[in-house]
């Protein structure tokens, strides 16, 4: 690999990181306006869109550790936005389910949140967004595959 290729790779990493940081800042500021932290919102949004989920699988879907999931779900239960339900077939499994209050909150919050994200990425045209999606998906899949291959 040439020195220029290494420099381009580092530059891409920095630009990608900064772009992600600022787009995420828009989303997180909007989420906090509604009395939630980003992790709570991620769990609530998952349950809103995908329905009841086993606690063990929520972490995988929103990229959190199992211990953190328990804490976040407990906070959402305390806010009346989520309930825990035991699995009838396996007592070791517990499900999280969004409540009517949680659905009402997301019904009111989600359209505005979508708009905030749309505004945050509006520096790209629709065609550029599709290109970015394709390129970033390709980059992510390659990085994931090579990470697993490196075995460290």
PDB file of N, CA and C in Angstrom, residues 16-117:
ATOM      1  N   UNK A  16     -15.262  10.609   7.959  1.00  0.00           N
ATOM      2  CA  UNK A  16     -16.408   9.763   8.295  1.00  0.00           C
ATOM      3  C   UNK A  16     -16.777   9.913   9.770  1.00  0.00           C
ATOM      4  N   UNK A  17     -15.773   9.900  10.642  1.00  0.00           N
ATOM      5  CA  UNK A  17     -16.011  10.051  12.084  1.00  0.00           C
ATOM      6  C   UNK A  17     -16.638  11.393  12.411  1.00  0.00           C
ATOM      7  N   UNK A  18     -16.132  12.450  11.819  1.00  0.00           N
ATOM      8  CA  UNK A  18     -16.680  13.787  12.096  1.00  0.00           C
ATOM      9  C   UNK A  18     -18.100  13.932  11.562  1.00  0.00           C
ATOM     10  N   UNK A  19     -18.343  13.414  10.382  1.00  0.00           N
ATOM     11  CA  UNK A  19     -19.700  13.482   9.819  1.00  0.00           C
ATOM     12  C   UNK A  19     -20.675  12.732  10.718  1.00  0.00           C
ATOM     13  N   UNK A  20     -20.283  11.542  11.136  1.00  0.00           N
ATOM     14  CA  UNK A  20     -21.129  10.735  12.019  1.00  0.00           C
ATOM     15  C   UNK A  20     -21.382  11.472  13.335  1.00  0.00           C
ATOM     16  N   UNK A  21     -20.340  12.070  13.877  1.00  0.00           N
ATOM     17  CA  UNK A  21     -20.461  12.799  15.142  1.00  0.00           C
ATOM     18  C   UNK A  21     -21.479  13.931  15.045  1.00  0.00           C
ATOM     19  N   UNK A  22     -21.443  14.697  13.967  1.00  0.00           N
ATOM     20  CA  UNK A  22     -22.337  15.851  13.857  1.00  0.00           C
ATOM     21  C   UNK A  22     -23.771  15.460  13.506  1.00  0.00           C
ATOM     22  N   UNK A  23     -23.940  14.467  12.664  1.00  0.00           N
ATOM     23  CA  UNK A  23     -25.302  13.996  12.369  1.00  0.00           C
ATOM     24  C   UNK A  23     -25.911  13.398  13.633  1.00  0.00           C
ATOM     25  N   UNK A  24     -25.115  12.635  14.370  1.00  0.00           N
ATOM     26  CA  UNK A  24     -25.568  12.055  15.634  1.00  0.00           C
ATOM     27  C   UNK A  24     -25.898  13.144  16.653  1.00  0.00           C
ATOM     28  N   UNK A  25     -25.133  14.210  16.678  1.00  0.00           N
ATOM     29  CA  UNK A  25     -25.404  15.318  17.604  1.00  0.00           C
ATOM     30  C   UNK A  25     -26.800  15.903  17.361  1.00  0.00           C
ATOM     31  N   UNK A  26     -27.187  16.047  16.102  1.00  0.00           N
ATOM     32  CA  UNK A  26     -28.543  16.527  15.782  1.00  0.00           C
ATOM     33  C   UNK A  26     -29.595  15.581  16.354  1.00  0.00           C
ATOM     34  N   UNK A  27     -29.405  14.285  16.104  1.00  0.00           N
ATOM     35  CA  UNK A  27     -30.377  13.283  16.556  1.00  0.00           C
ATOM     36  C   UNK A  27     -30.454  13.241  18.081  1.00  0.00           C
ATOM     37  N   UNK A  28     -29.311  13.255  18.752  1.00  0.00           N
ATOM     38  CA  UNK A  28     -29.300  13.172  20.212  1.00  0.00           C
ATOM     39  C   UNK A  28     -29.925  14.404  20.861  1.00  0.00           C
ATOM     40  N   UNK A  29     -29.656  15.573  20.306  1.00  0.00           N
ATOM     41  CA  UNK A  29     -30.273  16.796  20.856  1.00  0.00           C
ATOM     42  C   UNK A  29     -31.786  16.703  20.763  1.00  0.00           C
ATOM     43  N   UNK A  30     -32.289  16.209  19.642  1.00  0.00           N
ATOM     44  CA  UNK A  30     -33.744  16.071  19.477  1.00  0.00           C
ATOM     45  C   UNK A  30     -34.313  15.060  20.470  1.00  0.00           C
ATOM     46  N   UNK A  31     -33.641  13.938  20.640  1.00  0.00           N
ATOM     47  CA  UNK A  31     -34.103  12.897  21.562  1.00  0.00           C
ATOM     48  C   UNK A  31     -34.180  13.435  22.989  1.00  0.00           C
ATOM     49  N   UNK A  32     -33.168  14.171  23.403  1.00  0.00           N
ATOM     50  CA  UNK A  32     -33.122  14.703  24.773  1.00  0.00           C
ATOM     51  C   UNK A  32     -34.255  15.695  25.028  1.00  0.00           C
ATOM     52  N   UNK A  33     -34.714  16.382  23.999  1.00  0.00           N
ATOM     53  CA  UNK A  33     -35.832  17.327  24.156  1.00  0.00           C
ATOM     54  C   UNK A  33     -37.092  16.624  24.639  1.00  0.00           C
ATOM     55  N   UNK A  34     -37.153  15.323  24.461  1.00  0.00           N
ATOM     56  CA  UNK A  34     -38.343  14.550  24.817  1.00  0.00           C
ATOM     57  C   UNK A  34     -38.158  13.753  26.102  1.00  0.00           C
ATOM     58  N   UNK A  35     -37.107  14.086  26.865  1.00  0.00           N
ATOM     59  CA  UNK A  35     -36.892  13.448  28.155  1.00  0.00           C
ATOM     60  C   UNK A  35     -36.315  12.051  28.093  1.00  0.00           C
ATOM     61  N   UNK A  36     -35.697  11.712  26.974  1.00  0.00           N
ATOM     62  CA  UNK A  36     -35.089  10.389  26.813  1.00  0.00           C
ATOM     63  C   UNK A  36     -33.606  10.558  26.507  1.00  0.00           C
ATOM     64  N   UNK A  37     -32.833   9.552  26.843  1.00  0.00           N
ATOM     65  CA  UNK A  37     -31.455   9.560  26.353  1.00  0.00           C
ATOM     66  C   UNK A  37     -31.420   8.719  25.078  1.00  0.00           C
ATOM     67  N   UNK A  38     -30.357   8.804  24.307  1.00  0.00           N
ATOM     68  CA  UNK A  38     -30.309   8.080  23.024  1.00  0.00           C
ATOM     69  C   UNK A  38     -30.495   6.571  23.150  1.00  0.00           C
ATOM     70  N   UNK A  39     -29.999   5.974  24.218  1.00  0.00           N
ATOM     71  CA  UNK A  39     -30.146   4.534  24.403  1.00  0.00           C
ATOM     72  C   UNK A  39     -31.602   4.173  24.666  1.00  0.00           C
ATOM     73  N   UNK A  40     -32.262   4.948  25.524  1.00  0.00           N
ATOM     74  CA  UNK A  40     -33.680   4.714  25.794  1.00  0.00           C
ATOM     75  C   UNK A  40     -34.491   4.848  24.513  1.00  0.00           C
ATOM     76  N   UNK A  41     -34.177   5.876  23.745  1.00  0.00           N
ATOM     77  CA  UNK A  41     -34.901   6.092  22.497  1.00  0.00           C
ATOM     78  C   UNK A  41     -34.677   4.917  21.542  1.00  0.00           C
ATOM     79  N   UNK A  42     -33.454   4.419  21.459  1.00  0.00           N
ATOM     80  CA  UNK A  42     -33.158   3.293  20.572  1.00  0.00           C
ATOM     81  C   UNK A  42     -33.966   2.061  20.928  1.00  0.00           C
ATOM     82  N   UNK A  43     -34.066   1.758  22.215  1.00  0.00           N
ATOM     83  CA  UNK A  43     -34.847   0.602  22.659  1.00  0.00           C
ATOM     84  C   UNK A  43     -36.323   0.838  22.381  1.00  0.00           C
ATOM     85  N   UNK A  44     -36.800   2.026  22.719  1.00  0.00           N
ATOM     86  CA  UNK A  44     -38.215   2.348  22.508  1.00  0.00           C
ATOM     87  C   UNK A  44     -38.583   2.290  21.028  1.00  0.00           C
ATOM     88  N   UNK A  45     -37.704   2.821  20.184  1.00  0.00           N
ATOM     89  CA  UNK A  45     -37.961   2.807  18.741  1.00  0.00           C
ATOM     90  C   UNK A  45     -37.970   1.375  18.200  1.00  0.00           C
ATOM     91  N   UNK A  46     -37.067   0.533  18.690  1.00  0.00           N
ATOM     92  CA  UNK A  46     -37.049  -0.875  18.281  1.00  0.00           C
ATOM     93  C   UNK A  46     -38.385  -1.538  18.621  1.00  0.00           C
ATOM     94  N   UNK A  47     -38.849  -1.359  19.845  1.00  0.00           N
ATOM     95  CA  UNK A  47     -40.105  -1.979  20.272  1.00  0.00           C
ATOM     96  C   UNK A  47     -41.289  -1.398  19.510  1.00  0.00           C
ATOM     97  N   UNK A  48     -41.221  -0.123  19.188  1.00  0.00           N
ATOM     98  CA  UNK A  48     -42.279   0.563  18.437  1.00  0.00           C
ATOM     99  C   UNK A  48     -42.409  -0.025  17.034  1.00  0.00           C
ATOM    100  N   UNK A  49     -41.265  -0.236  16.379  1.00  0.00           N
ATOM    101  CA  UNK A  49     -41.278  -0.700  14.990  1.00  0.00           C
ATOM    102  C   UNK A  49     -41.326  -2.220  14.851  1.00  0.00           C
ATOM    103  N   UNK A  50     -40.740  -2.952  15.812  1.00  0.00           N
ATOM    104  CA  UNK A  50     -40.612  -4.410  15.675  1.00  0.00           C
ATOM    105  C   UNK A  50     -41.479  -5.197  16.652  1.00  0.00           C
ATOM    106  N   UNK A  51     -42.121  -4.524  17.596  1.00  0.00           N
ATOM    107  CA  UNK A  51     -42.957  -5.221  18.561  1.00  0.00           C
ATOM    108  C   UNK A  51     -42.152  -5.791  19.707  1.00  0.00           C
ATOM    109  N   UNK A  52     -42.814  -6.571  20.541  1.00  0.00           N
ATOM    110  CA  UNK A  52     -42.233  -7.176  21.733  1.00  0.00           C
ATOM    111  C   UNK A  52     -40.948  -7.928  21.376  1.00  0.00           C
ATOM    112  N   UNK A  53     -39.917  -7.776  22.237  1.00  0.00           N
ATOM    113  CA  UNK A  53     -38.613  -8.392  21.970  1.00  0.00           C
ATOM    114  C   UNK A  53     -38.064  -9.032  23.235  1.00  0.00           C
ATOM    115  N   UNK A  54     -37.410 -10.192  23.112  1.00  0.00           N
ATOM    116  CA  UNK A  54     -36.713 -10.755  24.270  1.00  0.00           C
ATOM    117  C   UNK A  54     -35.581  -9.816  24.686  1.00  0.00           C
ATOM    118  N   UNK A  55     -35.419  -9.610  25.990  1.00  0.00           N
ATOM    119  CA  UNK A  55     -34.372  -8.696  26.463  1.00  0.00           C
ATOM    120  C   UNK A  55     -33.006  -9.087  25.917  1.00  0.00           C
ATOM    121  N   UNK A  56     -32.744 -10.386  25.823  1.00  0.00           N
ATOM    122  CA  UNK A  56     -31.443 -10.860  25.363  1.00  0.00           C
ATOM    123  C   UNK A  56     -31.151 -10.426  23.923  1.00  0.00           C
ATOM    124  N   UNK A  57     -32.184 -10.234  23.112  1.00  0.00           N
ATOM    125  CA  UNK A  57     -31.969  -9.877  21.709  1.00  0.00           C
ATOM    126  C   UNK A  57     -31.951  -8.377  21.477  1.00  0.00           C
ATOM    127  N   UNK A  58     -32.468  -7.601  22.415  1.00  0.00           N
ATOM    128  CA  UNK A  58     -32.495  -6.149  22.242  1.00  0.00           C
ATOM    129  C   UNK A  58     -31.081  -5.599  22.130  1.00  0.00           C
ATOM    130  N   UNK A  59     -30.188  -6.093  22.978  1.00  0.00           N
ATOM    131  CA  UNK A  59     -28.806  -5.613  22.967  1.00  0.00           C
ATOM    132  C   UNK A  59     -28.139  -5.771  21.618  1.00  0.00           C
ATOM    133  N   UNK A  60     -28.353  -6.913  20.983  1.00  0.00           N
ATOM    134  CA  UNK A  60     -27.774  -7.158  19.666  1.00  0.00           C
ATOM    135  C   UNK A  60     -28.307  -6.176  18.633  1.00  0.00           C
ATOM    136  N   UNK A  61     -29.585  -5.836  18.748  1.00  0.00           N
ATOM    137  CA  UNK A  61     -30.223  -5.000  17.736  1.00  0.00           C
ATOM    138  C   UNK A  61     -29.928  -3.516  17.906  1.00  0.00           C
ATOM    139  N   UNK A  62     -29.641  -3.088  19.137  1.00  0.00           N
ATOM    140  CA  UNK A  62     -29.323  -1.678  19.350  1.00  0.00           C
ATOM    141  C   UNK A  62     -27.886  -1.487  19.835  1.00  0.00           C
ATOM    142  N   UNK A  63     -27.071  -2.536  19.686  1.00  0.00           N
ATOM    143  CA  UNK A  63     -25.638  -2.507  19.972  1.00  0.00           C
ATOM    144  C   UNK A  63     -25.327  -2.076  21.403  1.00  0.00           C
ATOM    145  N   UNK A  64     -25.918  -2.816  22.366  1.00  0.00           N
ATOM    146  CA  UNK A  64     -25.664  -2.553  23.778  1.00  0.00           C
ATOM    147  C   UNK A  64     -25.391  -3.869  24.498  1.00  0.00           C
ATOM    148  N   UNK A  65     -24.708  -3.778  25.638  1.00  0.00           N
ATOM    149  CA  UNK A  65     -24.442  -4.963  26.437  1.00  0.00           C
ATOM    150  C   UNK A  65     -25.706  -5.382  27.181  1.00  0.00           C
ATOM    151  N   UNK A  66     -25.770  -6.640  27.578  1.00  0.00           N
ATOM    152  CA  UNK A  66     -26.972  -7.141  28.251  1.00  0.00           C
ATOM    153  C   UNK A  66     -27.209  -6.437  29.577  1.00  0.00           C
ATOM    154  N   UNK A  67     -26.146  -6.128  30.316  1.00  0.00           N
ATOM    155  CA  UNK A  67     -26.307  -5.409  31.578  1.00  0.00           C
ATOM    156  C   UNK A  67     -26.896  -4.025  31.372  1.00  0.00           C
ATOM    157  N   UNK A  68     -26.478  -3.380  30.329  1.00  0.00           N
ATOM    158  CA  UNK A  68     -26.995  -2.053  30.017  1.00  0.00           C
ATOM    159  C   UNK A  68     -28.461  -2.133  29.594  1.00  0.00           C
ATOM    160  N   UNK A  69     -28.835  -3.176  28.882  1.00  0.00           N
ATOM    161  CA  UNK A  69     -30.227  -3.348  28.446  1.00  0.00           C
ATOM    162  C   UNK A  69     -31.147  -3.439  29.653  1.00  0.00           C
ATOM    163  N   UNK A  70     -30.754  -4.206  30.646  1.00  0.00           N
ATOM    164  CA  UNK A  70     -31.570  -4.347  31.850  1.00  0.00           C
ATOM    165  C   UNK A  70     -31.798  -2.982  32.492  1.00  0.00           C
ATOM    166  N   UNK A  71     -30.740  -2.200  32.613  1.00  0.00           N
ATOM    167  CA  UNK A  71     -30.831  -0.866  33.211  1.00  0.00           C
ATOM    168  C   UNK A  71     -31.752   0.047  32.398  1.00  0.00           C
ATOM    169  N   UNK A  72     -31.587   0.056  31.090  1.00  0.00           N
ATOM    170  CA  UNK A  72     -32.381   0.918  30.218  1.00  0.00           C
ATOM    171  C   UNK A  72     -33.849   0.501  30.251  1.00  0.00           C
ATOM    172  N   UNK A  73     -34.112  -0.792  30.163  1.00  0.00           N
ATOM    173  CA  UNK A  73     -35.495  -1.270  30.209  1.00  0.00           C
ATOM    174  C   UNK A  73     -36.119  -0.921  31.555  1.00  0.00           C
ATOM    175  N   UNK A  74     -35.367  -1.062  32.641  1.00  0.00           N
ATOM    176  CA  UNK A  74     -35.885  -0.683  33.960  1.00  0.00           C
ATOM    177  C   UNK A  74     -36.273   0.801  33.988  1.00  0.00           C
ATOM    178  N   UNK A  75     -35.447   1.646  33.397  1.00  0.00           N
ATOM    179  CA  UNK A  75     -35.764   3.083  33.349  1.00  0.00           C
ATOM    180  C   UNK A  75     -37.029   3.339  32.527  1.00  0.00           C
ATOM    181  N   UNK A  76     -37.166   2.643  31.402  1.00  0.00           N
ATOM    182  CA  UNK A  76     -38.355   2.811  30.560  1.00  0.00           C
ATOM    183  C   UNK A  76     -39.606   2.274  31.255  1.00  0.00           C
ATOM    184  N   UNK A  77     -39.450   1.197  32.017  1.00  0.00           N
ATOM    185  CA  UNK A  77     -40.576   0.674  32.811  1.00  0.00           C
ATOM    186  C   UNK A  77     -40.982   1.718  33.840  1.00  0.00           C
ATOM    187  N   UNK A  78     -40.007   2.317  34.503  1.00  0.00           N
ATOM    188  CA  UNK A  78     -40.274   3.362  35.493  1.00  0.00           C
ATOM    189  C   UNK A  78     -40.987   4.575  34.918  1.00  0.00           C
ATOM    190  N   UNK A  79     -40.742   4.852  33.652  1.00  0.00           N
ATOM    191  CA  UNK A  79     -41.403   5.981  32.974  1.00  0.00           C
ATOM    192  C   UNK A  79     -42.756   5.588  32.399  1.00  0.00           C
ATOM    193  N   UNK A  80     -43.109   4.312  32.544  1.00  0.00           N
ATOM    194  CA  UNK A  80     -44.397   3.836  32.039  1.00  0.00           C
ATOM    195  C   UNK A  80     -44.443   3.657  30.531  1.00  0.00           C
ATOM    196  N   UNK A  81     -43.283   3.551  29.899  1.00  0.00           N
ATOM    197  CA  UNK A  81     -43.218   3.454  28.439  1.00  0.00           C
ATOM    198  C   UNK A  81     -43.053   2.019  27.950  1.00  0.00           C
ATOM    199  N   UNK A  82     -42.617   1.141  28.846  1.00  0.00           N
ATOM    200  CA  UNK A  82     -42.348  -0.262  28.508  1.00  0.00           C
ATOM    201  C   UNK A  82     -42.816  -1.128  29.677  1.00  0.00           C
ATOM    202  N   UNK A  83     -43.235  -2.342  29.368  1.00  0.00           N
ATOM    203  CA  UNK A  83     -43.501  -3.341  30.406  1.00  0.00           C
ATOM    204  C   UNK A  83     -42.646  -4.571  30.124  1.00  0.00           C
ATOM    205  N   UNK A  84     -42.382  -5.324  31.188  1.00  0.00           N
ATOM    206  CA  UNK A  84     -41.702  -6.611  31.057  1.00  0.00           C
ATOM    207  C   UNK A  84     -42.766  -7.692  31.093  1.00  0.00           C
ATOM    208  N   UNK A  85     -42.596  -8.689  30.233  1.00  0.00           N
ATOM    209  CA  UNK A  85     -43.520  -9.823  30.218  1.00  0.00           C
ATOM    210  C   UNK A  85     -42.703 -11.107  30.220  1.00  0.00           C
ATOM    211  N   UNK A  86     -43.032 -12.022  31.123  1.00  0.00           N
ATOM    212  CA  UNK A  86     -42.323 -13.306  31.111  1.00  0.00           C
ATOM    213  C   UNK A  86     -42.752 -14.138  29.907  1.00  0.00           C
ATOM    214  N   UNK A  87     -41.826 -14.913  29.402  1.00  0.00           N
ATOM    215  CA  UNK A  87     -42.126 -15.834  28.306  1.00  0.00           C
ATOM    216  C   UNK A  87     -42.896 -17.018  28.884  1.00  0.00           C
ATOM    217  N   UNK A  88     -44.058 -17.344  28.315  1.00  0.00           N
ATOM    218  CA  UNK A  88     -44.835 -18.454  28.862  1.00  0.00           C
ATOM    219  C   UNK A  88     -44.143 -19.814  28.694  1.00  0.00           C
ATOM    220  N   UNK A  89     -43.287 -19.967  27.666  1.00  0.00           N
ATOM    221  CA  UNK A  89     -42.634 -21.245  27.402  1.00  0.00           C
ATOM    222  C   UNK A  89     -41.321 -21.419  28.163  1.00  0.00           C
ATOM    223  N   UNK A  90     -40.656 -20.307  28.498  1.00  0.00           N
ATOM    224  CA  UNK A  90     -39.338 -20.391  29.124  1.00  0.00           C
ATOM    225  C   UNK A  90     -39.221 -19.293  30.175  1.00  0.00           C
ATOM    226  N   UNK A  91     -39.256 -19.668  31.445  1.00  0.00           N
ATOM    227  CA  UNK A  91     -39.262 -18.695  32.530  1.00  0.00           C
ATOM    228  C   UNK A  91     -37.964 -17.895  32.613  1.00  0.00           C
ATOM    229  N   UNK A  92     -36.902 -18.369  31.956  1.00  0.00           N
ATOM    230  CA  UNK A  92     -35.625 -17.638  31.976  1.00  0.00           C
ATOM    231  C   UNK A  92     -35.648 -16.450  31.022  1.00  0.00           C
ATOM    232  N   UNK A  93     -36.621 -16.416  30.118  1.00  0.00           N
ATOM    233  CA  UNK A  93     -36.691 -15.373  29.093  1.00  0.00           C
ATOM    234  C   UNK A  93     -37.736 -14.337  29.481  1.00  0.00           C
ATOM    235  N   UNK A  94     -37.358 -13.085  29.321  1.00  0.00           N
ATOM    236  CA  UNK A  94     -38.256 -11.976  29.600  1.00  0.00           C
ATOM    237  C   UNK A  94     -38.355 -11.109  28.348  1.00  0.00           C
ATOM    238  N   UNK A  95     -39.545 -10.629  28.059  1.00  0.00           N
ATOM    239  CA  UNK A  95     -39.772  -9.770  26.910  1.00  0.00           C
ATOM    240  C   UNK A  95     -39.983  -8.333  27.363  1.00  0.00           C
ATOM    241  N   UNK A  96     -39.583  -7.401  26.531  1.00  0.00           N
ATOM    242  CA  UNK A  96     -39.918  -5.996  26.721  1.00  0.00           C
ATOM    243  C   UNK A  96     -40.972  -5.661  25.680  1.00  0.00           C
ATOM    244  N   UNK A  97     -41.984  -4.933  26.109  1.00  0.00           N
ATOM    245  CA  UNK A  97     -43.082  -4.562  25.217  1.00  0.00           C
ATOM    246  C   UNK A  97     -43.423  -3.101  25.453  1.00  0.00           C
ATOM    247  N   UNK A  98     -43.610  -2.367  24.384  1.00  0.00           N
ATOM    248  CA  UNK A  98     -43.955  -0.952  24.490  1.00  0.00           C
ATOM    249  C   UNK A  98     -45.398  -0.820  24.986  1.00  0.00           C
ATOM    250  N   UNK A  99     -45.626   0.146  25.861  1.00  0.00           N
ATOM    251  CA  UNK A  99     -46.970   0.378  26.402  1.00  0.00           C
ATOM    252  C   UNK A  99     -47.730   1.341  25.490  1.00  0.00           C
ATOM    253  N   UNK A 100     -49.002   1.520  25.770  1.00  0.00           N
ATOM    254  CA  UNK A 100     -49.794   2.499  25.019  1.00  0.00           C
ATOM    255  C   UNK A 100     -49.201   3.903  25.163  1.00  0.00           C
ATOM    256  N   UNK A 101     -48.686   4.218  26.356  1.00  0.00           N
ATOM    257  CA  UNK A 101     -48.039   5.522  26.564  1.00  0.00           C
ATOM    258  C   UNK A 101     -46.779   5.652  25.714  1.00  0.00           C
ATOM    259  N   UNK A 102     -46.028   4.551  25.621  1.00  0.00           N
ATOM    260  CA  UNK A 102     -44.829   4.556  24.786  1.00  0.00           C
ATOM    261  C   UNK A 102     -45.164   4.737  23.320  1.00  0.00           C
ATOM    262  N   UNK A 103     -46.226   4.062  22.867  1.00  0.00           N
ATOM    263  CA  UNK A 103     -46.674   4.205  21.475  1.00  0.00           C
ATOM    264  C   UNK A 103     -47.119   5.645  21.218  1.00  0.00           C
ATOM    265  N   UNK A 104     -47.875   6.211  22.158  1.00  0.00           N
ATOM    266  CA  UNK A 104     -48.351   7.594  21.997  1.00  0.00           C
ATOM    267  C   UNK A 104     -47.169   8.563  21.918  1.00  0.00           C
ATOM    268  N   UNK A 105     -46.158   8.328  22.772  1.00  0.00           N
ATOM    269  CA  UNK A 105     -44.973   9.187  22.741  1.00  0.00           C
ATOM    270  C   UNK A 105     -44.276   9.099  21.388  1.00  0.00           C
ATOM    271  N   UNK A 106     -44.029   7.882  20.921  1.00  0.00           N
ATOM    272  CA  UNK A 106     -43.336   7.727  19.635  1.00  0.00           C
ATOM    273  C   UNK A 106     -44.193   8.210  18.475  1.00  0.00           C
ATOM    274  N   UNK A 107     -45.499   8.021  18.555  1.00  0.00           N
ATOM    275  CA  UNK A 107     -46.390   8.569  17.518  1.00  0.00           C
ATOM    276  C   UNK A 107     -46.206  10.077  17.390  1.00  0.00           C
ATOM    277  N   UNK A 108     -46.022  10.740  18.520  1.00  0.00           N
ATOM    278  CA  UNK A 108     -45.884  12.197  18.478  1.00  0.00           C
ATOM    279  C   UNK A 108     -44.449  12.638  18.179  1.00  0.00           C
ATOM    280  N   UNK A 109     -43.457  11.849  18.604  1.00  0.00           N
ATOM    281  CA  UNK A 109     -42.048  12.239  18.491  1.00  0.00           C
ATOM    282  C   UNK A 109     -41.412  11.811  17.169  1.00  0.00           C
ATOM    283  N   UNK A 110     -41.739  10.627  16.687  1.00  0.00           N
ATOM    284  CA  UNK A 110     -41.013  10.057  15.550  1.00  0.00           C
ATOM    285  C   UNK A 110     -41.068  10.918  14.276  1.00  0.00           C
ATOM    286  N   UNK A 111     -42.224  11.453  13.881  1.00  0.00           N
ATOM    287  CA  UNK A 111     -42.209  12.268  12.649  1.00  0.00           C
ATOM    288  C   UNK A 111     -41.257  13.466  12.733  1.00  0.00           C
ATOM    289  N   UNK A 112     -41.217  14.132  13.875  1.00  0.00           N
ATOM    290  CA  UNK A 112     -40.302  15.258  14.043  1.00  0.00           C
ATOM    291  C   UNK A 112     -38.852  14.809  14.077  1.00  0.00           C
ATOM    292  N   UNK A 113     -38.608  13.660  14.689  1.00  0.00           N
ATOM    293  CA  UNK A 113     -37.245  13.126  14.752  1.00  0.00           C
ATOM    294  C   UNK A 113     -36.742  12.773  13.352  1.00  0.00           C
ATOM    295  N   UNK A 114     -37.630  12.190  12.567  1.00  0.00           N
ATOM    296  CA  UNK A 114     -37.273  11.881  11.178  1.00  0.00           C
ATOM    297  C   UNK A 114     -36.907  13.171  10.431  1.00  0.00           C
ATOM    298  N   UNK A 115     -37.640  14.226  10.687  1.00  0.00           N
ATOM    299  CA  UNK A 115     -37.377  15.526  10.046  1.00  0.00           C
ATOM    300  C   UNK A 115     -36.027  16.092  10.489  1.00  0.00           C
ATOM    301  N   UNK A 116     -35.697  15.955  11.772  1.00  0.00           N
ATOM    302  CA  UNK A 116     -34.404  16.425  12.281  1.00  0.00           C
ATOM    303  C   UNK A 116     -33.264  15.710  11.564  1.00  0.00           C
ATOM    304  N   UNK A 117     -33.390  14.409  11.407  1.00  0.00           N
ATOM    305  CA  UNK A 117     -32.349  13.646  10.721  1.00  0.00           C
ATOM    306  C   UNK A 117     -32.285  14.034   9.246  1.00  0.00           C
TER     307      UNK A 117
END
